[in-house]
Short mmCIF file of C-alpha atoms in Angstrom, two decimals:
data_model
loop_
_atom_site.label_atom_id
_atom_site.label_comp_id
_atom_site.label_asym_id
_atom_site.label_seq_id
_atom_site.Cartn_x
_atom_site.Cartn_y
_atom_site.Cartn_z
CA UNK X 334 1.94 0.50 -13.52
CA UNK X 335 1.05 2.62 -11.22
CA UNK X 336 1.56 0.70 -8.30
CA UNK X 337 4.69 -0.48 -9.27
CA UNK X 338 5.72 3.23 -10.53
CA UNK X 339 4.40 3.98 -6.62
CA UNK X 340 6.53 1.25 -5.26
CA UNK X 341 9.63 3.01 -6.54
CA UNK X 342 8.31 6.05 -5.10
CA UNK X 343 8.27 4.49 -1.61
CA UNK X 344 11.62 2.84 -2.23
CA UNK X 345 12.96 5.71 -2.94
CA UNK X 346 10.60 8.67 -0.63
CA UNK X 347 12.82 9.06 2.52
CA UNK X 348 16.38 9.38 0.43
CA UNK X 349 14.32 12.65 -1.58
CA UNK X 350 13.26 14.40 1.81
CA UNK X 351 16.46 13.87 3.90
CA UNK X 352 18.85 15.93 2.18
CA UNK X 353 16.20 18.82 2.11
CA UNK X 354 15.59 18.55 5.77
CA UNK X 355 18.94 18.39 6.44
CA UNK X 356 19.74 21.28 4.90
CA UNK X 357 16.37 23.21 5.42
CA UNK X 358 17.21 22.16 9.14
CA UNK X 359 21.11 23.91 9.13
CA UNK X 360 19.42 27.35 7.60
CA UNK X 361 17.53 27.77 9.76
CA UNK X 362 13.92 27.66 8.00
CA UNK X 363 10.29 27.07 9.46
CA UNK X 364 8.17 24.62 9.54
CA UNK X 365 6.60 26.37 5.91
CA UNK X 366 9.62 27.20 4.49
CA UNK X 367 10.99 23.45 4.83
CA UNK X 368 7.64 22.31 3.87
CA UNK X 369 7.92 24.52 0.28
CA UNK X 370 12.22 23.37 -0.29
CA UNK X 371 11.00 19.09 0.59
CA UNK X 372 8.31 19.69 -2.27
CA UNK X 373 10.55 21.13 -4.14
CA UNK X 374 12.82 18.55 -4.00
CA UNK X 375 9.98 16.08 -4.67
CA UNK X 376 8.92 18.35 -8.20
CA UNK X 377 12.57 17.98 -9.38
CA UNK X 378 12.78 14.49 -8.66
CA UNK X 379 10.19 13.58 -10.78
CA UNK X 380 11.88 15.99 -13.48
CA UNK X 381 15.09 14.22 -13.60
CA UNK X 382 13.46 11.23 -13.73
CA UNK X 383 11.28 11.77 -16.75
CA UNK X 384 14.57 13.06 -18.25
CA UNK X 385 15.93 9.86 -17.18
CA UNK X 386 13.79 7.45 -18.03
CA UNK X 387 11.59 8.88 -21.17
CA UNK X 388 15.13 10.90 -22.65
CA UNK X 389 15.79 13.55 -25.15
CA UNK X 390 17.81 13.64 -28.00
CA UNK X 391 21.09 13.05 -26.55
CA UNK X 392 19.56 13.00 -23.05
CA UNK X 393 18.74 10.15 -21.10
CA UNK X 394 19.68 6.55 -20.62
CA UNK X 395 16.44 5.19 -21.33
CA UNK X 396 17.00 3.19 -18.71
CA UNK X 397 14.45 1.71 -16.04
CA UNK X 398 16.35 4.42 -13.80
CA UNK X 399 15.03 6.96 -10.47
CA UNK X 400 16.37 10.65 -10.14
CA UNK X 401 16.47 11.75 -6.77
CA UNK X 402 18.81 14.79 -4.69
CA UNK X 403 22.00 12.86 -3.80
CA UNK X 404 23.76 11.91 -0.88
CA UNK X 405 26.80 13.34 -1.78
CA UNK X 406 26.19 16.75 -1.87
CA UNK X 407 24.81 16.98 1.66
CA UNK X 408 28.14 17.69 3.57
CA UNK X 409 29.95 19.88 1.21
CA UNK X 410 26.37 21.83 1.37
CA UNK X 411 26.22 22.51 5.09
CA UNK X 412 30.02 23.31 4.85
CA UNK X 413 28.79 26.22 2.48
CA UNK X 414 26.16 26.74 5.43
CA UNK X 415 28.52 26.85 8.33
CA UNK X 416 30.79 29.57 5.98
CA UNK X 417 27.98 31.17 4.20
CA UNK X 418 27.92 35.27 4.77
CA UNK X 419 25.05 34.63 6.50
CA UNK X 420 22.01 32.13 6.73
CA UNK X 421 19.62 34.32 3.82
CA UNK X 422 22.71 33.48 1.65
CA UNK X 423 23.24 30.11 2.08
CA UNK X 424 21.00 28.55 -0.16
CA UNK X 425 21.37 31.09 -2.61
CA UNK X 426 24.83 30.44 -2.94
CA UNK X 427 24.17 26.45 -2.99
CA UNK X 428 21.67 26.99 -5.94
CA UNK X 429 24.63 29.19 -7.75
CA UNK X 430 27.11 26.36 -7.17
CA UNK X 431 24.45 23.49 -8.72
CA UNK X 432 23.85 24.89 -11.39
CA UNK X 433 27.79 26.01 -12.77
CA UNK X 434 28.29 21.95 -11.55
CA UNK X 435 25.76 20.84 -13.72
CA UNK X 436 26.66 22.74 -16.59
CA UNK X 437 30.18 21.72 -16.50
CA UNK X 438 29.16 18.39 -16.03
CA UNK X 439 26.73 18.32 -19.06
CA UNK X 440 29.40 19.28 -20.91
CA UNK X 441 32.20 16.79 -19.50
CA UNK X 442 29.42 13.53 -19.48
CA UNK X 443 30.52 12.46 -23.04
CA UNK X 444 34.34 12.78 -21.96
CA UNK X 445 33.76 11.59 -18.51
CA UNK X 446 32.23 8.42 -20.03
CA UNK X 447 35.49 7.55 -21.15
CA UNK X 448 37.76 7.87 -17.45
CA UNK X 449 36.09 5.27 -15.71
CA UNK X 450 38.57 3.76 -15.26
CA UNK X 451 40.02 6.04 -13.24
CA UNK X 452 37.38 5.65 -10.52
CA UNK X 453 37.46 1.92 -9.93
CA UNK X 454 35.59 0.04 -7.44
CA UNK X 455 38.16 1.04 -4.54
CA UNK X 456 37.51 4.81 -5.70
CA UNK X 457 33.41 5.14 -5.65
CA UNK X 458 33.62 2.18 -3.02
CA UNK X 459 35.67 5.31 -0.71
CA UNK X 460 33.92 7.46 -1.83
CA UNK X 461 29.76 5.97 -0.84
CA UNK X 462 31.07 4.75 2.89
CA UNK X 463 32.71 8.94 2.88
CA UNK X 464 28.89 9.65 2.01
CA UNK X 465 27.36 7.56 4.98
CA UNK X 466 29.55 8.39 7.48
CA UNK X 467 29.60 11.85 6.92
CA UNK X 468 25.51 12.06 7.38
CA UNK X 469 25.63 10.33 10.35
CA UNK X 470 26.25 12.18 13.08
CA UNK X 471 23.12 14.02 11.62
CA UNK X 472 21.00 11.47 12.40
CA UNK X 473 22.69 11.49 16.14
CA UNK X 474 21.45 15.41 16.75
CA UNK X 475 18.02 14.74 15.39
CA UNK X 476 17.91 11.56 17.55
CA UNK X 477 18.52 14.31 20.37
CA UNK X 478 16.19 16.36 19.99
CA UNK X 479 14.63 19.87 17.51
CA UNK X 480 16.71 22.15 19.45
CA UNK X 481 20.61 22.54 21.05
CA UNK X 482 19.96 25.18 23.48
CA UNK X 483 17.09 23.59 24.83
CA UNK X 484 17.43 22.21 28.50
CA UNK X 485 15.43 18.82 27.47
CA UNK X 486 17.83 18.38 24.07
CA UNK X 487 19.61 14.65 24.33
CA UNK X 488 16.90 13.84 27.08
CA UNK X 489 15.68 10.41 27.37
CA UNK X 490 12.26 10.84 25.92
CA UNK X 491 13.75 11.84 22.50
CA UNK X 492 16.57 9.25 22.69
CA UNK X 493 13.72 6.15 23.53
CA UNK X 494 11.37 7.51 20.78
CA UNK X 495 14.36 7.42 18.57
CA UNK X 496 15.58 3.98 19.36
CA UNK X 497 12.07 3.29 19.04
CA UNK X 498 11.76 3.68 15.33
CA UNK X 499 15.16 2.21 14.87
CA UNK X 500 12.97 -1.36 16.70
CA UNK X 501 10.15 -0.68 14.18
CA UNK X 502 12.32 -0.39 11.19
CA UNK X 503 14.19 -3.27 12.20
CA UNK X 504 11.44 -5.36 12.64
CA UNK X 505 10.01 -4.61 9.41
CA UNK X 506 12.83 -5.18 7.53
CA UNK X 507 13.10 -8.80 10.14
CA UNK X 508 9.64 -9.67 9.47
CA UNK X 509 7.53 -8.26 6.51
CA UNK X 510 7.96 -9.14 2.69
CA UNK X 511 7.87 -7.18 -0.61
CA UNK X 512 6.26 -3.95 -0.47
CA UNK X 513 5.70 -3.53 3.41
CA UNK X 514 9.35 -4.81 3.52
CA UNK X 515 10.88 -2.07 0.89
CA UNK X 516 8.55 1.08 2.77
CA UNK X 517 9.82 -0.28 6.18
CA UNK X 518 11.57 3.45 6.37
CA UNK X 519 8.47 4.73 5.86
CA UNK X 520 6.40 3.04 8.17
CA UNK X 521 8.49 3.36 11.35
CA UNK X 522 8.68 7.10 10.47
CA UNK X 523 4.47 7.11 10.30
CA UNK X 524 4.59 4.96 13.70
CA UNK X 525 6.60 6.81 15.75
CA UNK X 526 5.69 10.17 14.62
CA UNK X 527 1.35 8.86 16.66
CA UNK X 528 3.86 7.38 19.11
CA UNK X 529 5.32 10.70 19.85
CA UNK X 530 1.73 12.40 20.25
CA UNK X 531 1.67 11.58 23.54
CA UNK X 532 4.69 12.93 24.70
CA UNK X 533 3.32 16.55 23.66
CA UNK X 534 6.11 15.79 20.26
CA UNK X 535 4.58 16.21 17.41
CA UNK X 536 3.49 19.57 15.20
CA UNK X 537 0.77 19.54 12.96
CA UNK X 538 1.14 22.94 12.26
CA UNK X 539 2.86 22.47 8.65
CA UNK X 540 -0.12 20.29 7.43
CA UNK X 541 -2.83 22.62 8.91
CA UNK X 542 -0.29 25.84 7.45
CA UNK X 543 -0.14 24.29 4.04
CA UNK X 544 -1.73 24.72 0.97
CA UNK X 545 -3.18 22.02 -1.17
CA UNK X 546 -1.91 22.90 -3.88
CA UNK X 547 0.92 25.10 -5.45
CA UNK X 548 3.98 26.00 -7.71
CA UNK X 549 7.37 25.64 -6.10
CA UNK X 550 8.16 29.35 -7.27
CA UNK X 551 10.97 29.92 -9.10
CA UNK X 552 13.90 30.82 -7.37
CA UNK X 553 11.64 31.56 -4.29
CA UNK X 554 15.02 32.52 -1.68
CA UNK X 555 16.65 34.69 -3.99
CA UNK X 556 18.29 34.37 -6.96
CA UNK X 557 21.22 32.37 -7.21
CA UNK X 558 25.12 33.80 -5.96
CA UNK X 559 28.27 32.27 -7.40
CA UNK X 560 31.10 31.90 -4.59
CA UNK X 561 33.88 30.10 -6.53
CA UNK X 562 34.93 28.38 -3.38
CA UNK X 563 31.61 26.73 -3.39
CA UNK X 564 31.47 26.14 -6.77
CA UNK X 565 34.59 23.65 -6.56
CA UNK X 566 33.39 21.99 -3.75
CA UNK X 567 30.31 21.00 -5.60
CA UNK X 568 31.93 20.46 -8.83
CA UNK X 569 33.32 17.53 -6.76
CA UNK X 570 30.57 16.75 -5.74
CA UNK X 571 29.54 16.23 -9.26
CA UNK X 572 32.63 13.77 -10.45
CA UNK X 573 30.90 11.56 -7.01
CA UNK X 574 27.39 11.98 -8.36
CA UNK X 575 29.03 10.92 -11.83
CA UNK X 576 30.91 8.09 -10.56
CA UNK X 577 28.04 6.76 -8.83
CA UNK X 578 25.57 6.82 -11.84
CA UNK X 579 28.17 5.27 -14.39
CA UNK X 580 28.39 2.34 -11.69
CA UNK X 581 24.82 2.21 -11.04
CA UNK X 582 23.91 1.97 -14.96
CA UNK X 583 26.51 -0.83 -15.24
CA UNK X 584 24.88 -2.83 -12.86
CA UNK X 585 20.93 -1.34 -13.73
CA UNK X 586 22.10 -2.82 -17.51
CA UNK X 587 22.81 -6.35 -16.41
CA UNK X 588 19.59 -6.49 -14.17
CA UNK X 589 17.66 -5.27 -17.49
CA UNK X 590 19.30 -7.36 -20.08
CA UNK X 591 21.03 -4.25 -21.97
CA UNK X 592 24.79 -3.70 -21.21
CA UNK X 593 25.11 -0.04 -20.88
CA UNK X 594 27.56 1.14 -23.81
CA UNK X 595 29.24 4.14 -23.72
CA UNK X 596 26.16 6.17 -25.62
CA UNK X 597 24.83 5.08 -23.07
CA UNK X 598 26.49 6.51 -20.14
CA UNK X 599 27.31 9.31 -21.77
CA UNK X 600 23.45 10.10 -22.34
CA UNK X 601 22.50 9.07 -18.93
CA UNK X 602 24.88 11.30 -17.38
CA UNK X 603 23.40 14.12 -19.25
CA UNK X 604 19.98 13.48 -18.13
CA UNK X 605 21.94 14.10 -14.33
CA UNK X 606 24.01 17.13 -14.90
CA UNK X 607 21.07 18.71 -16.95
CA UNK X 608 18.68 17.78 -14.25
CA UNK X 609 20.66 19.00 -11.75
CA UNK X 610 21.26 22.13 -13.78
CA UNK X 611 17.27 23.06 -13.31
CA UNK X 612 16.69 21.57 -10.05
CA UNK X 613 17.92 25.26 -8.36
CA UNK X 614 15.71 27.00 -10.67
CA UNK X 615 12.91 25.42 -8.82
CA UNK X 616 14.73 25.30 -5.63
CA UNK X 617 16.13 21.90 -6.27
CA UNK X 618 19.15 19.98 -4.64
CA UNK X 619 21.75 18.44 -7.41
CA UNK X 620 20.12 15.15 -8.39
CA UNK X 621 21.41 11.48 -9.34
CA UNK X 622 20.67 8.42 -9.88
CA UNK X 623 18.93 6.08 -6.33
CA UNK X 624 20.82 2.50 -6.12
CA UNK X 625 18.24 1.50 -3.72
CA UNK X 626 15.52 1.12 -6.72
CA UNK X 627 18.32 -1.05 -8.95
CA UNK X 628 17.52 -3.25 -6.16
CA UNK X 629 14.26 -2.64 -6.92
CA UNK X 630 13.73 -3.56 -10.39
CA UNK X 631 15.85 -6.65 -9.76
CA UNK X 632 13.55 -8.19 -6.96
CA UNK X 633 10.57 -7.23 -8.87
CA UNK X 634 11.85 -8.32 -12.18
CA UNK X 635 9.79 -5.57 -13.59
CA UNK X 636 11.98 -3.78 -16.27
CA UNK X 637 10.01 -0.96 -17.84
CA UNK X 638 11.43 1.96 -17.96
CA UNK X 639 7.45 3.32 -18.49
CA UNK X 640 7.15 2.12 -14.56
CA UNK X 641 9.79 4.25 -12.92
CA UNK X 642 8.39 7.24 -15.22
CA UNK X 643 4.56 6.70 -13.92
CA UNK X 644 7.16 6.68 -10.12
CA UNK X 645 8.15 10.22 -11.61
CA UNK X 646 4.63 11.36 -11.88
CA UNK X 647 3.83 10.41 -8.46
CA UNK X 648 6.98 12.43 -7.48
CA UNK X 649 5.73 15.39 -9.58
CA UNK X 650 2.56 15.73 -8.32
CA UNK X 651 3.21 15.19 -4.69
CA UNK X 652 5.83 18.11 -5.33
CA UNK X 653 2.30 20.43 -6.21
CA UNK X 654 1.13 19.66 -3.68
CA UNK X 655 2.31 21.32 -0.38
CA UNK X 656 0.08 18.96 1.81
CA UNK X 657 1.72 16.18 1.11
CA UNK X 658 4.97 17.26 0.99
CA UNK X 659 3.87 18.98 4.79
CA UNK X 660 3.79 15.47 6.08
CA UNK X 661 7.22 14.61 6.80
CA UNK X 662 7.89 17.99 8.23
CA UNK X 663 5.42 16.51 10.69
CA UNK X 664 7.71 13.86 12.03
CA UNK X 665 9.58 14.50 15.18
CA UNK X 666 13.62 14.85 15.57
CA UNK X 667 14.23 12.43 17.15
CA UNK X 668 11.86 9.74 15.18
CA UNK X 669 13.68 11.04 11.62
CA UNK X 670 17.01 10.47 14.00
CA UNK X 671 16.14 6.24 14.92
CA UNK X 672 15.07 6.77 10.83
CA UNK X 673 17.96 8.19 10.16
CA UNK X 674 20.31 5.48 11.83
CA UNK X 675 19.15 2.77 9.12
CA UNK X 676 19.09 5.37 5.93
CA UNK X 677 22.28 6.60 6.36
CA UNK X 678 24.26 2.98 7.64
CA UNK X 679 23.02 1.81 4.33
CA UNK X 680 24.90 4.65 2.02
CA UNK X 681 27.57 3.43 4.10
CA UNK X 682 26.91 -0.57 3.81
CA UNK X 683 26.39 -0.38 0.24
CA UNK X 684 29.82 1.38 -0.48
CA UNK X 685 31.36 -1.30 2.22
CA UNK X 686 29.61 -3.36 -0.84
CA UNK X 687 32.02 -1.59 -3.78
CA UNK X 688 34.92 -2.36 -2.03
CA UNK X 689 34.57 -5.94 -0.79
CA UNK X 690 34.92 -5.48 -4.93
CA UNK X 691 37.41 -3.76 -5.23
CA UNK X 692 40.48 -6.56 -4.86
CA UNK X 693 41.59 -5.35 -1.01
CA UNK X 694 43.70 -8.46 -1.51
CA UNK X 695 46.27 -5.87 -3.40
CA UNK X 696 48.14 -3.90 -1.20
CA UNK X 697 48.08 -0.69 -3.02
CA UNK X 698 44.47 -0.89 -2.66
CA UNK X 699 43.87 -1.17 1.18
CA UNK X 700 46.61 2.11 1.26
CA UNK X 701 44.46 4.12 -0.89
CA UNK X 702 41.35 3.14 0.55
CA UNK X 703 43.12 3.61 4.82
CA UNK X 704 44.77 6.98 4.26
CA UNK X 705 41.51 8.25 1.46
CA UNK X 706 38.90 7.20 5.34
CA UNK X 707 41.04 8.93 6.99
CA UNK X 708 41.53 12.40 5.04
CA UNK X 709 37.66 12.42 5.14
CA UNK X 710 37.59 11.32 8.11
CA UNK X 711 39.60 14.50 9.94
CA UNK X 712 35.79 16.98 9.85
CA UNK X 713 34.16 14.38 12.10
CA UNK X 714 36.94 13.21 14.28
CA UNK X 715 38.81 16.40 14.59
CA UNK X 716 36.00 19.37 13.51
CA UNK X 717 38.62 22.49 14.46
CA UNK X 718 41.20 20.26 12.12
CA UNK X 719 41.57 22.99 9.35
CA UNK X 720 40.71 26.15 11.78
CA UNK X 721 43.53 28.13 10.91
CA UNK X 722 42.53 27.80 7.06
CA UNK X 723 40.85 30.39 4.92
CA UNK X 724 37.35 30.25 5.36
CA UNK X 725 37.26 29.64 1.31
CA UNK X 726 39.40 27.10 1.69
CA UNK X 727 37.41 25.73 4.54
CA UNK X 728 33.95 24.59 2.59
CA UNK X 729 35.74 22.75 0.59
CA UNK X 730 38.18 21.03 3.62
CA UNK X 731 35.43 20.71 6.46
CA UNK X 732 33.19 18.35 4.10
CA UNK X 733 35.19 15.00 4.46
CA UNK X 734 33.38 13.50 1.11
CA UNK X 735 35.70 16.33 -0.76
CA UNK X 736 38.77 15.96 0.48
CA UNK X 737 38.10 12.12 0.85
CA UNK X 738 37.16 11.97 -2.80
CA UNK X 739 40.26 13.74 -4.12
CA UNK X 740 42.43 11.74 -1.77
CA UNK X 741 41.02 8.72 -3.32
CA UNK X 742 41.39 9.69 -6.93
CA UNK X 743 45.09 11.25 -6.53
CA UNK X 744 46.29 7.95 -4.93
CA UNK X 745 44.38 5.40 -7.87
CA UNK X 746 46.60 7.35 -10.17
CA UNK X 747 49.59 7.34 -7.93
CA UNK X 748 49.51 3.39 -7.56
CA UNK X 749 48.01 2.06 -10.21
CA UNK X 750 48.25 4.18 -13.70
CA UNK X 751 51.99 5.09 -12.48
CA UNK X 752 55.24 3.86 -12.47
CA UNK X 753 56.38 0.40 -12.81
CA UNK X 754 53.05 -2.01 -11.88
CA UNK X 755 54.26 -4.74 -9.24
CA UNK X 756 51.35 -7.11 -9.37
CA UNK X 757 53.28 -10.01 -7.96
CA UNK X 758 54.29 -7.83 -5.00
CA UNK X 759 51.82 -6.21 -3.97
CA UNK X 760 49.52 -8.90 -2.58
CA UNK X 761 48.77 -9.05 0.82
CA UNK X 762 48.46 -12.42 1.92
CA UNK X 763 46.56 -14.27 4.93
CA UNK X 764 47.73 -15.89 7.81
CA UNK X 765 48.15 -19.62 7.15
CA UNK X 766 44.27 -21.21 7.74
CA UNK X 767 44.32 -24.07 10.95
CA UNK X 768 45.39 -27.32 9.64
CA UNK X 769 48.11 -25.76 5.98
CA UNK X 770 51.18 -27.09 5.82
CA UNK X 771 53.79 -25.37 6.67
CA UNK X 772 56.21 -27.00 3.63
CA UNK X 773 53.44 -26.32 1.29
CA UNK X 774 54.26 -23.83 -1.17
CA UNK X 775 54.15 -19.56 -0.18
CA UNK X 776 53.31 -16.74 -2.88
CA UNK X 777 56.22 -15.06 -3.76
CA UNK X 778 56.81 -11.87 -1.69
CA UNK X 779 53.72 -13.41 0.85
CA UNK X 780 54.13 -14.59 4.55
CA UNK X 781 55.89 -17.36 5.23
CA UNK X 782 58.05 -17.37 1.31
CA UNK X 783 61.84 -16.94 3.41
CA UNK X 784 62.44 -18.68 6.26
CA UNK X 785 60.78 -22.49 7.14
CA UNK X 786 58.84 -22.36 3.32
CA UNK X 787 59.93 -25.19 1.04
CA UNK X 788 60.26 -23.92 -2.59
CA UNK X 789 59.43 -27.65 -3.35
CA UNK X 790 56.56 -29.29 -1.95
CA UNK X 791 56.63 -32.91 -2.17
CA UNK X 792 53.92 -34.35 -5.11
CA UNK X 793 52.16 -35.68 -2.90
CA UNK X 794 51.49 -32.27 -0.69
CA UNK X 795 50.73 -31.15 -3.48
CA UNK X 796 48.53 -33.63 -5.04
CA UNK X 797 46.94 -34.54 -2.04
CA UNK X 798 42.91 -33.00 -1.45
CA UNK X 799 42.44 -33.04 2.43
CA UNK X 800 44.97 -30.37 2.26
CA UNK X 801 44.72 -28.23 -0.62
CA UNK X 802 46.90 -25.71 -1.71
CA UNK X 803 45.72 -22.00 0.62
CA UNK X 804 43.61 -19.67 -1.35
CA UNK X 805 45.26 -16.53 -1.53
#
């Protein structure tokens, strides 16, 4: 049980520590404070995992579900940091917004479980893809070095360290199996850090300054502050997180042969949202299910929720040992950048996998995806696009995840839930494959249904096994 629980921790460790590293660096925290924030995220991830796996009352799906800091909140939190009155107020504003979003989500959980039909794969896939795309610039910034104002920022040394780390992770994923393959990112970060030592890039002071035992002091960075724009932004993130968790519960239910019904989904969402509301008390961020651990359950065939609960206990212990949390603060930024390319790129790839199941042969779904991606990428491709808007509005608009999610939901409602459905008219037909007979029947309204298309193919053509009807 312990070794299997450790494997779950290894699979999700990098994902838990990445958000506090990103947000902490944006706020300008010292190495010691960054260690504290990382430890707090590990501690709260363990608490949220306990809630989800063991459950209490109507809280918790009681499935082998690992909870941790969600990537969906990173981009909106960075937008809050950029628009906060001062860097000292940024974290209290973020924590206040998460508390409100978590409590509202807890109340809405039973109702949200009934609204899953409004969040089909085309919506969830678009949002998850935008999460990965929005985080990739962070990895590219890390790869260039720790200080953008320094003369050596973006030097060949930093970029070489990032590239070498990326190569190590890819090699481990390609040539190893089982446990080593699952912790490839973690091993890559360790080896990259060791390689960086001769270049004078590695700083071990966070480990020497960290205490052996500690506790995440409640509201260490100040009492929570409640700003309306930040609350709205994090509420959008909460909707995204609840949607992703619902999809994960449905998938995990199939894997463990216990289908997630409406009651199970509602209980799981309560655990997610309550964990998120409690997390800021201990200086943690919004929590959600970790999809990579679902793949681990499927691969190992170990379906016990108590194994995952054991992993949650390991996370709590790591959060109570600042020395363990400080190890991640030692990793140089270029090494983190190389690992981040895989980590954040995998999030985008997960979204693309969801989009594959979205039914993109339908023209409506293609339009929803196209416009939502375009809206979500605006803050990345044109950072000054919303420069004329009020600062409060920019907290939401500067988050491509928030704007892309809203666009996807609205467009899905417009095309899929209002007006007359035209299922036969919105098919996107593929070009003919080589060898297709132009006289074969084409779908009504599709390419080739007009000029030169024979509406009644000969029986021989229709029955010829060497020339089957084209598949659209």
